[in-house]
PDB file of C-alpha atoms in Angstrom:
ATOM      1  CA  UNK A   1     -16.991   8.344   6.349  1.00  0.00           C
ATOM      2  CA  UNK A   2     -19.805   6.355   8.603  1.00  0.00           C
ATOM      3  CA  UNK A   3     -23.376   7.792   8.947  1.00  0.00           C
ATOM      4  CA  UNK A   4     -25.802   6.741  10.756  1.00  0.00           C
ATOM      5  CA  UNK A   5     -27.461   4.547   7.804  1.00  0.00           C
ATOM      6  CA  UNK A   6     -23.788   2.687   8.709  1.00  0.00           C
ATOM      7  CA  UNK A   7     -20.492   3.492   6.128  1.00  0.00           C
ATOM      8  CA  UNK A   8     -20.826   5.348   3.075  1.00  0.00           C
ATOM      9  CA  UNK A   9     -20.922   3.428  -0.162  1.00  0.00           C
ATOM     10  CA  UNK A  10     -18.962   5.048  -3.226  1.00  0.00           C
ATOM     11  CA  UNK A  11     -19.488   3.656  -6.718  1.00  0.00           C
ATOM     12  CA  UNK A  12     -16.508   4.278  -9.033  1.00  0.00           C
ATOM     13  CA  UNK A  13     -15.715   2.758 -12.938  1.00  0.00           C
ATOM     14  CA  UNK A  14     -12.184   1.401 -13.110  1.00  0.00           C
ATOM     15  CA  UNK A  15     -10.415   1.741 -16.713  1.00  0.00           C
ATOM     16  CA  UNK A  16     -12.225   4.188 -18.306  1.00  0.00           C
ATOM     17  CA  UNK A  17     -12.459   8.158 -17.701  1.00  0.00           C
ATOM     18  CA  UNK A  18     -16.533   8.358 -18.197  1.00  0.00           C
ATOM     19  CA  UNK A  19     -18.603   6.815 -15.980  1.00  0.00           C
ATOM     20  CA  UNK A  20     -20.566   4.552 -18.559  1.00  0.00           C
ATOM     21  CA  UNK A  21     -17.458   3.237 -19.629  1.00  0.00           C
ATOM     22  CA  UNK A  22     -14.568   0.487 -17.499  1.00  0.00           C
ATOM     23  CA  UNK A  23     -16.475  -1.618 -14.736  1.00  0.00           C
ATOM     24  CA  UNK A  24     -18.051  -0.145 -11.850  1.00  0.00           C
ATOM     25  CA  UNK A  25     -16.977  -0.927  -8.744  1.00  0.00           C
ATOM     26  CA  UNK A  26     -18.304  -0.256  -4.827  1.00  0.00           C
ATOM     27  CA  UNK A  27     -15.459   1.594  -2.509  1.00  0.00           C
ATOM     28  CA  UNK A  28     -15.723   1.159   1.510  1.00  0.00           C
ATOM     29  CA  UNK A  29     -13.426   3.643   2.897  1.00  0.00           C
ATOM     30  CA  UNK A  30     -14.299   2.612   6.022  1.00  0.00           C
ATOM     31  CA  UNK A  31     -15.427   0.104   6.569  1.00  0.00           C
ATOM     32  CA  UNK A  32     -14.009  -0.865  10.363  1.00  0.00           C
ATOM     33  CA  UNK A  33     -17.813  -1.437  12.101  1.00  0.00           C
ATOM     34  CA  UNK A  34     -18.277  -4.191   9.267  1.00  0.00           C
ATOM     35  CA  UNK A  35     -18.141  -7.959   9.675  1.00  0.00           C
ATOM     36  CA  UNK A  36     -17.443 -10.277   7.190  1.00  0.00           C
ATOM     37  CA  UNK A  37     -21.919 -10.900   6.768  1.00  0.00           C
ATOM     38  CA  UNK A  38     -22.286  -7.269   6.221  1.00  0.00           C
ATOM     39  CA  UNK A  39     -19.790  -7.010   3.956  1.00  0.00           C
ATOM     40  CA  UNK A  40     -21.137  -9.327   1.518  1.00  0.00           C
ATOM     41  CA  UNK A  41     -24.320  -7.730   2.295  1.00  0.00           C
ATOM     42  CA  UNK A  42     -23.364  -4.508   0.922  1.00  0.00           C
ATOM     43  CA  UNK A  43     -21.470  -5.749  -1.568  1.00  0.00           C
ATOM     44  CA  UNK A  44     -24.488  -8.423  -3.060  1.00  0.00           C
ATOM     45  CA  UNK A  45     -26.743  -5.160  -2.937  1.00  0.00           C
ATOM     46  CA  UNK A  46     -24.747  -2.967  -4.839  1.00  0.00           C
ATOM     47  CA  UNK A  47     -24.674  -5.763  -7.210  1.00  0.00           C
ATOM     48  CA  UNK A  48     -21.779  -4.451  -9.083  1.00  0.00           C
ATOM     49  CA  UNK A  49     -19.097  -7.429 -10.030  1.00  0.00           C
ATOM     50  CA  UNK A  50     -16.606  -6.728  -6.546  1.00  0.00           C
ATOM     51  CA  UNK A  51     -16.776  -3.654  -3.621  1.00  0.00           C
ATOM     52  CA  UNK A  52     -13.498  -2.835  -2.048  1.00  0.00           C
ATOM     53  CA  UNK A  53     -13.736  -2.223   1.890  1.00  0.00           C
ATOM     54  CA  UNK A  54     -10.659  -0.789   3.346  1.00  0.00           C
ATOM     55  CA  UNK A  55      -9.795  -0.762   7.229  1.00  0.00           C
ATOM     56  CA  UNK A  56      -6.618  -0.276   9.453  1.00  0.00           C
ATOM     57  CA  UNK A  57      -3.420  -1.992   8.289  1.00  0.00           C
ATOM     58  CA  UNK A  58      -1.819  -5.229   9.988  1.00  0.00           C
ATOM     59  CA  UNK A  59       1.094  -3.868  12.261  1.00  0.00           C
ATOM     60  CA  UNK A  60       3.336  -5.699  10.434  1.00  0.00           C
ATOM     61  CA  UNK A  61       2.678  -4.603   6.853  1.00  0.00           C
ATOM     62  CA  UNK A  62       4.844  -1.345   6.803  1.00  0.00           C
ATOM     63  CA  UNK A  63       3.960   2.034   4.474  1.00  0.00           C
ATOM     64  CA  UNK A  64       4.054   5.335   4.709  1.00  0.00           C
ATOM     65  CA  UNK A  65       1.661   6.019   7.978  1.00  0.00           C
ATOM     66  CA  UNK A  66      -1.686   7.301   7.091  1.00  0.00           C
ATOM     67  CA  UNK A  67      -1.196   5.391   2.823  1.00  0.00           C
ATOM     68  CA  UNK A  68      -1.720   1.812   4.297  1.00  0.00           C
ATOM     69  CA  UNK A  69      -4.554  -0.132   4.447  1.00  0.00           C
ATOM     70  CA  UNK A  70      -6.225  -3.312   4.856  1.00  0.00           C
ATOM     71  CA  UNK A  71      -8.142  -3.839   1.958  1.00  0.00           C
ATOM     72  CA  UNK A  72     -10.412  -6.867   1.042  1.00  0.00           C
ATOM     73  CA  UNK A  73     -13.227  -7.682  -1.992  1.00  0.00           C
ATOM     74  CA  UNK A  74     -16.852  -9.347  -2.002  1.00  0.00           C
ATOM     75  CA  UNK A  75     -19.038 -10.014  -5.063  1.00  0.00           C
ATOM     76  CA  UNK A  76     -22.213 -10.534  -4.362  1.00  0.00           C
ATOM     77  CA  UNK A  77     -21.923 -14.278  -3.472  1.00  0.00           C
ATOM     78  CA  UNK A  78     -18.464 -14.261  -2.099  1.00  0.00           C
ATOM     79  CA  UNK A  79     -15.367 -12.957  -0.708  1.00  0.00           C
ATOM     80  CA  UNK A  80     -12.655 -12.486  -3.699  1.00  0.00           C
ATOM     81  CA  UNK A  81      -9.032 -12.881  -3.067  1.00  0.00           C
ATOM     82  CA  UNK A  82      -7.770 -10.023  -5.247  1.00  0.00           C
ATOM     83  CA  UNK A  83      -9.561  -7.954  -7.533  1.00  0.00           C
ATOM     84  CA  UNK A  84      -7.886  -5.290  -9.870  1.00  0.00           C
ATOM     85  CA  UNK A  85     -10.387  -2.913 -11.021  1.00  0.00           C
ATOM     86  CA  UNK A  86     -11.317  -2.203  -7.264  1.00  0.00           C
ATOM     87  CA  UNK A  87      -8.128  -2.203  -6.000  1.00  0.00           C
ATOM     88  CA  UNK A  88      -7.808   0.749  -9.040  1.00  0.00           C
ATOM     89  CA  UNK A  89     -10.973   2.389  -8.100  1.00  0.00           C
ATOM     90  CA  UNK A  90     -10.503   2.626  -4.148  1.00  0.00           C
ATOM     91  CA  UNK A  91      -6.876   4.089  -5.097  1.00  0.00           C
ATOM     92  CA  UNK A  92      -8.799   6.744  -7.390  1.00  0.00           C
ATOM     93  CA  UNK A  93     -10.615   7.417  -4.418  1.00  0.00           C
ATOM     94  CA  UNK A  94      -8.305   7.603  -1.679  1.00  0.00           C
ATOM     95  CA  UNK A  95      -6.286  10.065  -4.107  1.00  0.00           C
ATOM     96  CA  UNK A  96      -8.873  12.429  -4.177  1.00  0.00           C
ATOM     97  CA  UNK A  97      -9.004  12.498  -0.218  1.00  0.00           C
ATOM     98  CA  UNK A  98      -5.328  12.482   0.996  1.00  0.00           C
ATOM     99  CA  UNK A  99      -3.870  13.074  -2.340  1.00  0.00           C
ATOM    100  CA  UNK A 100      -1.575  11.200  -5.158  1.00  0.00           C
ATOM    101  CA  UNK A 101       1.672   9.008  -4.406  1.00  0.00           C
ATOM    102  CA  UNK A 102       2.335   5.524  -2.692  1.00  0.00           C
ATOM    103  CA  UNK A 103      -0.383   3.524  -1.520  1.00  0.00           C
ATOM    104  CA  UNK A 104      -0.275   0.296   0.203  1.00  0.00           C
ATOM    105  CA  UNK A 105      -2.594  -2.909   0.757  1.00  0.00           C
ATOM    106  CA  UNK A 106      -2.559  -5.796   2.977  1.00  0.00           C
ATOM    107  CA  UNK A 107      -4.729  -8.000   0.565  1.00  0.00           C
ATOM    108  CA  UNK A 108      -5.792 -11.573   1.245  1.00  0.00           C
ATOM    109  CA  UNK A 109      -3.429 -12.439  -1.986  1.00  0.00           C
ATOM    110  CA  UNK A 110      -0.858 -10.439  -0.239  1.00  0.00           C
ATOM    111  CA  UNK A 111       0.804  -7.050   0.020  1.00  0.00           C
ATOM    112  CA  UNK A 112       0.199  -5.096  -3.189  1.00  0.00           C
ATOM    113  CA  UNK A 113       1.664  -1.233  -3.812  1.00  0.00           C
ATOM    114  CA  UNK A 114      -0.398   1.309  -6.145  1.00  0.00           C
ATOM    115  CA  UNK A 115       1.403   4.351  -7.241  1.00  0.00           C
ATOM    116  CA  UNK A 116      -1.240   7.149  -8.152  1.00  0.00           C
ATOM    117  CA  UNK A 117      -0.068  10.244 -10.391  1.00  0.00           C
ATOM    118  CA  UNK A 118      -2.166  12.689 -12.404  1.00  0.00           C
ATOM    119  CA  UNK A 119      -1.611  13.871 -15.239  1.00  0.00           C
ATOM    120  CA  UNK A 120      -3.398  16.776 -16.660  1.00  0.00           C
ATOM    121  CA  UNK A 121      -5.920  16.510 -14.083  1.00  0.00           C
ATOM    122  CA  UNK A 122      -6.263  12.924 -14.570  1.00  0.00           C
ATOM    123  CA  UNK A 123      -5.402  10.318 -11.199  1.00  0.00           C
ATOM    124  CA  UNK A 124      -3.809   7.062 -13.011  1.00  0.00           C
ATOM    125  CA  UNK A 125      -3.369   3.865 -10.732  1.00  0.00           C
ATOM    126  CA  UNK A 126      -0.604   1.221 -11.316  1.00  0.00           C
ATOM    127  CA  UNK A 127      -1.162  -1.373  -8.968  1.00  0.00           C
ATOM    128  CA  UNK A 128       1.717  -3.889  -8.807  1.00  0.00           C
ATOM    129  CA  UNK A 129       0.735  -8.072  -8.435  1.00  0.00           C
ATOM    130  CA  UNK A 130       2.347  -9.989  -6.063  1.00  0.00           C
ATOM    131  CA  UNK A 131       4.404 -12.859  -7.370  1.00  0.00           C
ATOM    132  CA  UNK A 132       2.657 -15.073 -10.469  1.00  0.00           C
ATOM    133  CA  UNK A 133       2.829 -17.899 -11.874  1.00  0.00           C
ATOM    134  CA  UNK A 134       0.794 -20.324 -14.524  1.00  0.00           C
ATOM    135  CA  UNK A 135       0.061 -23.902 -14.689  1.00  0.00           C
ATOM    136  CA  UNK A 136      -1.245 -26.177 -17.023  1.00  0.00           C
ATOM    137  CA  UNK A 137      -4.694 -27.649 -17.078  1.00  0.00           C
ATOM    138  CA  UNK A 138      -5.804 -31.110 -18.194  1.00  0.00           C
ATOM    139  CA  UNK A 139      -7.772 -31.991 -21.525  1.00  0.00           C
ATOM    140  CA  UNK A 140     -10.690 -32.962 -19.721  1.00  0.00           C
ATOM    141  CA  UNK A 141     -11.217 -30.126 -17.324  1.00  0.00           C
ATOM    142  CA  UNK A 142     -10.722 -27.724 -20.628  1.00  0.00           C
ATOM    143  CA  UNK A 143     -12.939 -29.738 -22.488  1.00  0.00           C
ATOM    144  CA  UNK A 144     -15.780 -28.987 -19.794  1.00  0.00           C
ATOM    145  CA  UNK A 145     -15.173 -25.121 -19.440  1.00  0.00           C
ATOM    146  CA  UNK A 146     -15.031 -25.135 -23.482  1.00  0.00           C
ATOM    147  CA  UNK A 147     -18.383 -27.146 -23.599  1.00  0.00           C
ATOM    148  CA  UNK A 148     -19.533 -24.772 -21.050  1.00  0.00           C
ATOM    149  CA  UNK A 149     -18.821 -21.692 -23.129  1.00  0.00           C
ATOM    150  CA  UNK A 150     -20.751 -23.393 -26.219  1.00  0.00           C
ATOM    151  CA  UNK A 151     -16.757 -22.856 -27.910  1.00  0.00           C
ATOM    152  CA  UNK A 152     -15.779 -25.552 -30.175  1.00  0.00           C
ATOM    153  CA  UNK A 153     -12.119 -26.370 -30.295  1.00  0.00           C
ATOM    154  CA  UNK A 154     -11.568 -25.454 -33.774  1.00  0.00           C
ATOM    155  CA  UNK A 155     -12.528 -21.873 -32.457  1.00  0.00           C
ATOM    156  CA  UNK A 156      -9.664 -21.411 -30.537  1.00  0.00           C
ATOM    157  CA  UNK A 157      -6.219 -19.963 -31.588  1.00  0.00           C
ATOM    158  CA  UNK A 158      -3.080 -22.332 -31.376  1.00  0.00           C
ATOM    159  CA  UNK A 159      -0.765 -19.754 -30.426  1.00  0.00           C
ATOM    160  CA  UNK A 160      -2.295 -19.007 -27.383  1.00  0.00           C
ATOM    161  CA  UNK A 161      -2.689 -22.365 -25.289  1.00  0.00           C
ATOM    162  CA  UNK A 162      -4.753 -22.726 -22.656  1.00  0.00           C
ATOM    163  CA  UNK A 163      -3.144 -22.718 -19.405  1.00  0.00           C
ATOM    164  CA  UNK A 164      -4.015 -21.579 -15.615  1.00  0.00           C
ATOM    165  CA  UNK A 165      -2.894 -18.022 -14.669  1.00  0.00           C
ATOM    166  CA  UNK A 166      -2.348 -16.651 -11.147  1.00  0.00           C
ATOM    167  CA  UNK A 167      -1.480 -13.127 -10.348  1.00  0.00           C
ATOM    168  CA  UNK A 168      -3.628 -12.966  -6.554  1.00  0.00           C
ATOM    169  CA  UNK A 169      -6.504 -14.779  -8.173  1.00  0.00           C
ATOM    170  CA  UNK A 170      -6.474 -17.979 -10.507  1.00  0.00           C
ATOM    171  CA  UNK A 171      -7.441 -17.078 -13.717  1.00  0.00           C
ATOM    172  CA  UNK A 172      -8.151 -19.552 -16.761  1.00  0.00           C
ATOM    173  CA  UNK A 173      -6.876 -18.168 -20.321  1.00  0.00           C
ATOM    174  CA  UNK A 174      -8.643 -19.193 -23.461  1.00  0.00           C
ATOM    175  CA  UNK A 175      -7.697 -17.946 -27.074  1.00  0.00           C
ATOM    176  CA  UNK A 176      -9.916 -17.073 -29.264  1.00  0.00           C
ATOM    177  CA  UNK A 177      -9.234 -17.925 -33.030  1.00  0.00           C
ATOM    178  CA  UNK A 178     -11.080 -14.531 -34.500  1.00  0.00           C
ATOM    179  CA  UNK A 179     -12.849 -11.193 -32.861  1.00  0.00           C
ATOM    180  CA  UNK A 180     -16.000 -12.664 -34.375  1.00  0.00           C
ATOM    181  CA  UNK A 181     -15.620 -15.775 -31.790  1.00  0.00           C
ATOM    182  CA  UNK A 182     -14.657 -13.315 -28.630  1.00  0.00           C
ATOM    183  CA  UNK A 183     -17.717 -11.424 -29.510  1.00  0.00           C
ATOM    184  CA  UNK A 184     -20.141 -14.658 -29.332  1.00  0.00           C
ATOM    185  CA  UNK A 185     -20.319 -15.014 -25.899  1.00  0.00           C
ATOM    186  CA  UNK A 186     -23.439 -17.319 -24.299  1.00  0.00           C
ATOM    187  CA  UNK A 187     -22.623 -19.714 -22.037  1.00  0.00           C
ATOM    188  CA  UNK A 188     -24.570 -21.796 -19.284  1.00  0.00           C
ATOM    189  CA  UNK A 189     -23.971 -19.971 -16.464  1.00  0.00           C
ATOM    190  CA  UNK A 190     -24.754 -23.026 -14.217  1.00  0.00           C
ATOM    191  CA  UNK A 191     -22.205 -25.242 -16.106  1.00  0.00           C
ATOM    192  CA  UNK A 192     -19.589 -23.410 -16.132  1.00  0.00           C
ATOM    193  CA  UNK A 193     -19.693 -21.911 -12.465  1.00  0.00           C
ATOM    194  CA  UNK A 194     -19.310 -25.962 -11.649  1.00  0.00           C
ATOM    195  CA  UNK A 195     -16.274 -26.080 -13.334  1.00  0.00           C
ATOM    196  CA  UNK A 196     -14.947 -22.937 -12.388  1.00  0.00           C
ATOM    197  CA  UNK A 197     -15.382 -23.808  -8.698  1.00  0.00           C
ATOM    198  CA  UNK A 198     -14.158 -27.036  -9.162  1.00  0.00           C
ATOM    199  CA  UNK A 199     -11.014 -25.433 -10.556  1.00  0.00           C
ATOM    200  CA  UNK A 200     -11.174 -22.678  -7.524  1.00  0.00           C
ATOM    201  CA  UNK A 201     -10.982 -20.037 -10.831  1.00  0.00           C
ATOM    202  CA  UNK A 202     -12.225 -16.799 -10.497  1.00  0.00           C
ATOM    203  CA  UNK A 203     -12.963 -15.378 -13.950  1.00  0.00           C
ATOM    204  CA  UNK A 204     -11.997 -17.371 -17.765  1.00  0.00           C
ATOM    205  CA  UNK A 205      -9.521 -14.568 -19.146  1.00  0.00           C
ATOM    206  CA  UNK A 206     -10.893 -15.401 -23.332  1.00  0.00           C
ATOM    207  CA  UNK A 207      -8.592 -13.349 -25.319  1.00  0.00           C
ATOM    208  CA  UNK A 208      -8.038 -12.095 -28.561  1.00  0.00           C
ATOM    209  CA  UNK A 209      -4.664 -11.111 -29.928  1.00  0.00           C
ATOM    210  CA  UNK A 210      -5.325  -7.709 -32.572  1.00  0.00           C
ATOM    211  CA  UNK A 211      -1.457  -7.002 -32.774  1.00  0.00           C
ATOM    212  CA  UNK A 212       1.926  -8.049 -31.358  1.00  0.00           C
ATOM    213  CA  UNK A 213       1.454  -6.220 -27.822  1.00  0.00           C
ATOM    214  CA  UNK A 214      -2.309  -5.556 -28.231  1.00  0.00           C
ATOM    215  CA  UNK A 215      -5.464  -7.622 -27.221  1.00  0.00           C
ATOM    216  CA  UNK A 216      -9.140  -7.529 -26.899  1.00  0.00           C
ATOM    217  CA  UNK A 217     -10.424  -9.522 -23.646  1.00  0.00           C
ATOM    218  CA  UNK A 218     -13.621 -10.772 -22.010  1.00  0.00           C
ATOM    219  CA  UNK A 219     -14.063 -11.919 -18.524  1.00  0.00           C
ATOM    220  CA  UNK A 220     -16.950 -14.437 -17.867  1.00  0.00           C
ATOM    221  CA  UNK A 221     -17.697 -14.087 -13.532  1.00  0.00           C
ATOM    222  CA  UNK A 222     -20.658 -17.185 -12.780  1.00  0.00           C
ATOM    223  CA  UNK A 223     -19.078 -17.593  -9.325  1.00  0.00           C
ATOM    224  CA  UNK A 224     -18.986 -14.297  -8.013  1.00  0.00           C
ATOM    225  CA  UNK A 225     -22.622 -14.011  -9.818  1.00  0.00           C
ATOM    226  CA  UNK A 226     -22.030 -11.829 -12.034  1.00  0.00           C
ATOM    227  CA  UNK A 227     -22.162 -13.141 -16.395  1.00  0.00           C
ATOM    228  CA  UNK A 228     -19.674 -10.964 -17.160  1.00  0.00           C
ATOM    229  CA  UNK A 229     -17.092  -8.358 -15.565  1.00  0.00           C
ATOM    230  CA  UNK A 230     -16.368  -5.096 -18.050  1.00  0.00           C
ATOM    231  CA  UNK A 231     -12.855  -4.804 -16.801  1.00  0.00           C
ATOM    232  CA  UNK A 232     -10.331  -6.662 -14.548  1.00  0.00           C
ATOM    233  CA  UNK A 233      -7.047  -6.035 -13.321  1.00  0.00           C
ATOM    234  CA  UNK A 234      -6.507  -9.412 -11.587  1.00  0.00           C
ATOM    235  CA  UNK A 235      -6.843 -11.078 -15.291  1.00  0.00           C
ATOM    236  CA  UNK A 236      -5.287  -8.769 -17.154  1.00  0.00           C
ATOM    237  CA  UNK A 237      -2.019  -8.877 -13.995  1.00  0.00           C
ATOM    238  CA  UNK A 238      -2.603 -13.270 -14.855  1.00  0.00           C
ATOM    239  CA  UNK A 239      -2.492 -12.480 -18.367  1.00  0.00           C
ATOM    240  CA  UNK A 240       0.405 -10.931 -18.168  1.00  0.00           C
ATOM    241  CA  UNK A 241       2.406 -13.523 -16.439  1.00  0.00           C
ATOM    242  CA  UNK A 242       0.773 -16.155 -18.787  1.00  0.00           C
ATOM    243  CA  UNK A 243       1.744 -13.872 -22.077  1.00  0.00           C
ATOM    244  CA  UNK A 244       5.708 -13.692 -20.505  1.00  0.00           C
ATOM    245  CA  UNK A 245       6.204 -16.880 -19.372  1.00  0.00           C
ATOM    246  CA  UNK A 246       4.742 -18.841 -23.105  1.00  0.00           C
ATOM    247  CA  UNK A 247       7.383 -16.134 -24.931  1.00  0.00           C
ATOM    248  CA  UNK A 248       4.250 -14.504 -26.477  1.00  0.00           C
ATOM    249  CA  UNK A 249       5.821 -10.863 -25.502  1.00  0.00           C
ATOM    250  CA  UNK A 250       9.156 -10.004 -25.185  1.00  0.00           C
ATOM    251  CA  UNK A 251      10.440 -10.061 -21.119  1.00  0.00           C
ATOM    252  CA  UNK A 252       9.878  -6.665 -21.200  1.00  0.00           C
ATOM    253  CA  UNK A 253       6.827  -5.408 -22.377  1.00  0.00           C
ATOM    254  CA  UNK A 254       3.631  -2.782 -22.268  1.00  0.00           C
ATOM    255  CA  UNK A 255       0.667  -4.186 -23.502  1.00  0.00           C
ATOM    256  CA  UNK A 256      -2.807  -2.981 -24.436  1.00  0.00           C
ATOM    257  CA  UNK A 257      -5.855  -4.559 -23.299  1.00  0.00           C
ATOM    258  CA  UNK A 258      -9.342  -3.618 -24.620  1.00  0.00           C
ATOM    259  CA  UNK A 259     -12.170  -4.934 -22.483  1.00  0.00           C
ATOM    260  CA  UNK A 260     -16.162  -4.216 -22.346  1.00  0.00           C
ATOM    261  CA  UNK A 261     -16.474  -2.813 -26.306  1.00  0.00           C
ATOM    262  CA  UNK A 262     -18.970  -5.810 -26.289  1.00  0.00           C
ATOM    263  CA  UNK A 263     -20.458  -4.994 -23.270  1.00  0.00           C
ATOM    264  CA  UNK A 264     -21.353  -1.305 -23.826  1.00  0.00           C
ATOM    265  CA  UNK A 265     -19.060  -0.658 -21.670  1.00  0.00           C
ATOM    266  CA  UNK A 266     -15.533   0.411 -22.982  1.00  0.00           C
ATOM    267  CA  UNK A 267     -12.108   0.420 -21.181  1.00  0.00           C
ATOM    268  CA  UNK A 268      -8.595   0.036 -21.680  1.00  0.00           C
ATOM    269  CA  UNK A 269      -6.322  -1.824 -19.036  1.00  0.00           C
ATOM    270  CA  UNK A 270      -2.156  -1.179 -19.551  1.00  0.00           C
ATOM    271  CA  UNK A 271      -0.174  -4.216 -18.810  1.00  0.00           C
ATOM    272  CA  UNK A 272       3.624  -3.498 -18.054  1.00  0.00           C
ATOM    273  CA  UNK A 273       6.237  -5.629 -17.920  1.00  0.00           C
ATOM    274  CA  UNK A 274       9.385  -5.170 -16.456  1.00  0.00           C
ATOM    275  CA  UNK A 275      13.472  -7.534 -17.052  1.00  0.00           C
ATOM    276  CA  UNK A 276      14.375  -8.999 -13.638  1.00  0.00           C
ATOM    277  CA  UNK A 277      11.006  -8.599 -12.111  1.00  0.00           C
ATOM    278  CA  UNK A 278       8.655 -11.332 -12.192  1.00  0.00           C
ATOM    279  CA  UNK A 279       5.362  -9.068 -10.437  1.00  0.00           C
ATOM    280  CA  UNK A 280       3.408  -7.696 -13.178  1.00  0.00           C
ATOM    281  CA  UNK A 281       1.940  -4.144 -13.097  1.00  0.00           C
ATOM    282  CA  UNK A 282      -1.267  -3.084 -14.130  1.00  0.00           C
ATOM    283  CA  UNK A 283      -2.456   0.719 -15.083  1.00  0.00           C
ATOM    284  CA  UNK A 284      -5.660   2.437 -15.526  1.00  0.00           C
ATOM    285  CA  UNK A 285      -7.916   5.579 -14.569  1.00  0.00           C
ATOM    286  CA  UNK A 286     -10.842   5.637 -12.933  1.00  0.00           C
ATOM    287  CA  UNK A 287     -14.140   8.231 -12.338  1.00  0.00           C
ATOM    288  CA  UNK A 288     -16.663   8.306  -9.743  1.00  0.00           C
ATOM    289  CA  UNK A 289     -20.005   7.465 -10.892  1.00  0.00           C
ATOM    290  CA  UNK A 290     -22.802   9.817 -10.309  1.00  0.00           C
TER     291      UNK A 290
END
């Protein structure tokens, strides 16, 4: 819908069924009389981590006619190539417009499919990543983001090395040894958005592992200008890849990721894992805010 005051601006909270829980996002349904400048002008006033803008599909990308879309994500400082919880919360809200089933979006990561159902009244969102992958990174360029973070070494936990994950967005993984050192989080902002742009990362993934298929996770934004995201897809879809491909979860897999309890701002993303396919699916609700 477009108004005179130019498109309307919905705020939703991906990952969480109450609205002070999961991390807001901004939803564009429409946002076809918007350039690229106006985007990010919208999206750095909202201020919220990312703001989905969706607009008419490529010809080429295929869908049901009508549940396709071009969809596309600004923080406030910049144009993200896929974000998660936005991708869940414009799904929520196209849902409750032209109802629940397939969805899909012409990304600048690529095509990705959501499948919304409800259940008991409740619109759930699997969004599916497009192909992922991990890489290592070098001793020295860890070093940095760890002296960044104010994270000493001996803080960290062995069993989950550090390594580069990509699932539409490059994401850099850090274990942490105990909940107490997840939960210390106070980093210089300026220092580590150098090294994160120097990396071309989006957000550090710093995890936790509680139990064999169940983590706690925080998500550190400097470059899109934000100190810390409450909830993200994108990570959790890289973490996913990263957990499968180091043998940390069997092939097939659902796993449990807690995000924002530190925050104030609960939610709980659901990781899935699937034999023979290499995408990695990501679940979660979301509620409009007030």
């Amino acid at each position: 819908m477009t108004t005179d005051a130019g498109p309307a601006v919905l705020r939703y909270t991906a990952f969480s069924r109450e609205p002070e829980g999961g991390n807001p996002a901004g939803v564009v349904l429409d946002a076809s009389v918007l350039d690229d400048p106006a985007m990010l002008a919208v999206a750095a006033e909202l201020g919220y981590s990312e703001t989905a803008f969706l607009t008419a599909p490529p010809a080429d990308l295929g869908g049901v006619p009508g549940r396709a879309f071009t969809l596309r994500f600004f923080s406030p400082k910049a144009e993200v190539t896929f974000c998660g919880h936005a991708t869940v919360a414009a799904s929520v809200a196209l849902a409750e417009r032209i109802g629940p089933g397939e969805l899909l979006f012409a990304t600048p990561a690529g095509p990705v499919p959501v499948t919304v159902a409800e259940d008991g009244g409740v619109l759930r969102a699997t969004l599916t990543s497009v192909a992922p992958h991990t890489e290592e990174i070098s001793g020295p360029d860890l070093a940095e983001a760890l002296d960044a973070l104010r994270w000493p070494a001996a803080d960290l936990d062995p069993a989950l090395p550090a390594r580069i994950a990509y699932a539409g967005a490059r994401h850099l993984v850090i274990g942490a040894g105990s909940r107490e050192r997840l939960a210390g989080l106070d980093y210089d902002f300026g220092r580590l958005e150098a090294v994160m742009r120097r990396l071309d990362l989006t957000t550090l993934q710093l995890v936790w592992r509680a139990g064999p298929e169940l983590f706690h996770v925080r998500n550190p934004f400097p470059v899109g200008g934000v100190v810390e995201d409450a909830a993200t897809g994108a990570a959790a879809a890289a973490f996913g890849a990263y957990a499968r491909e180091l043998g940390l979860v069997p092939e097939e897999a659902v796993l449990t990721l807690h995000q924002g309890q530190d925050m104030g701002r609960p939610g709980v993303l659901t990781v899935v894992l699937r034999a023979g396919d290499p995408r990695v699916r990501v679940a979660g609700t979301a509620v409009r805010i007030p």
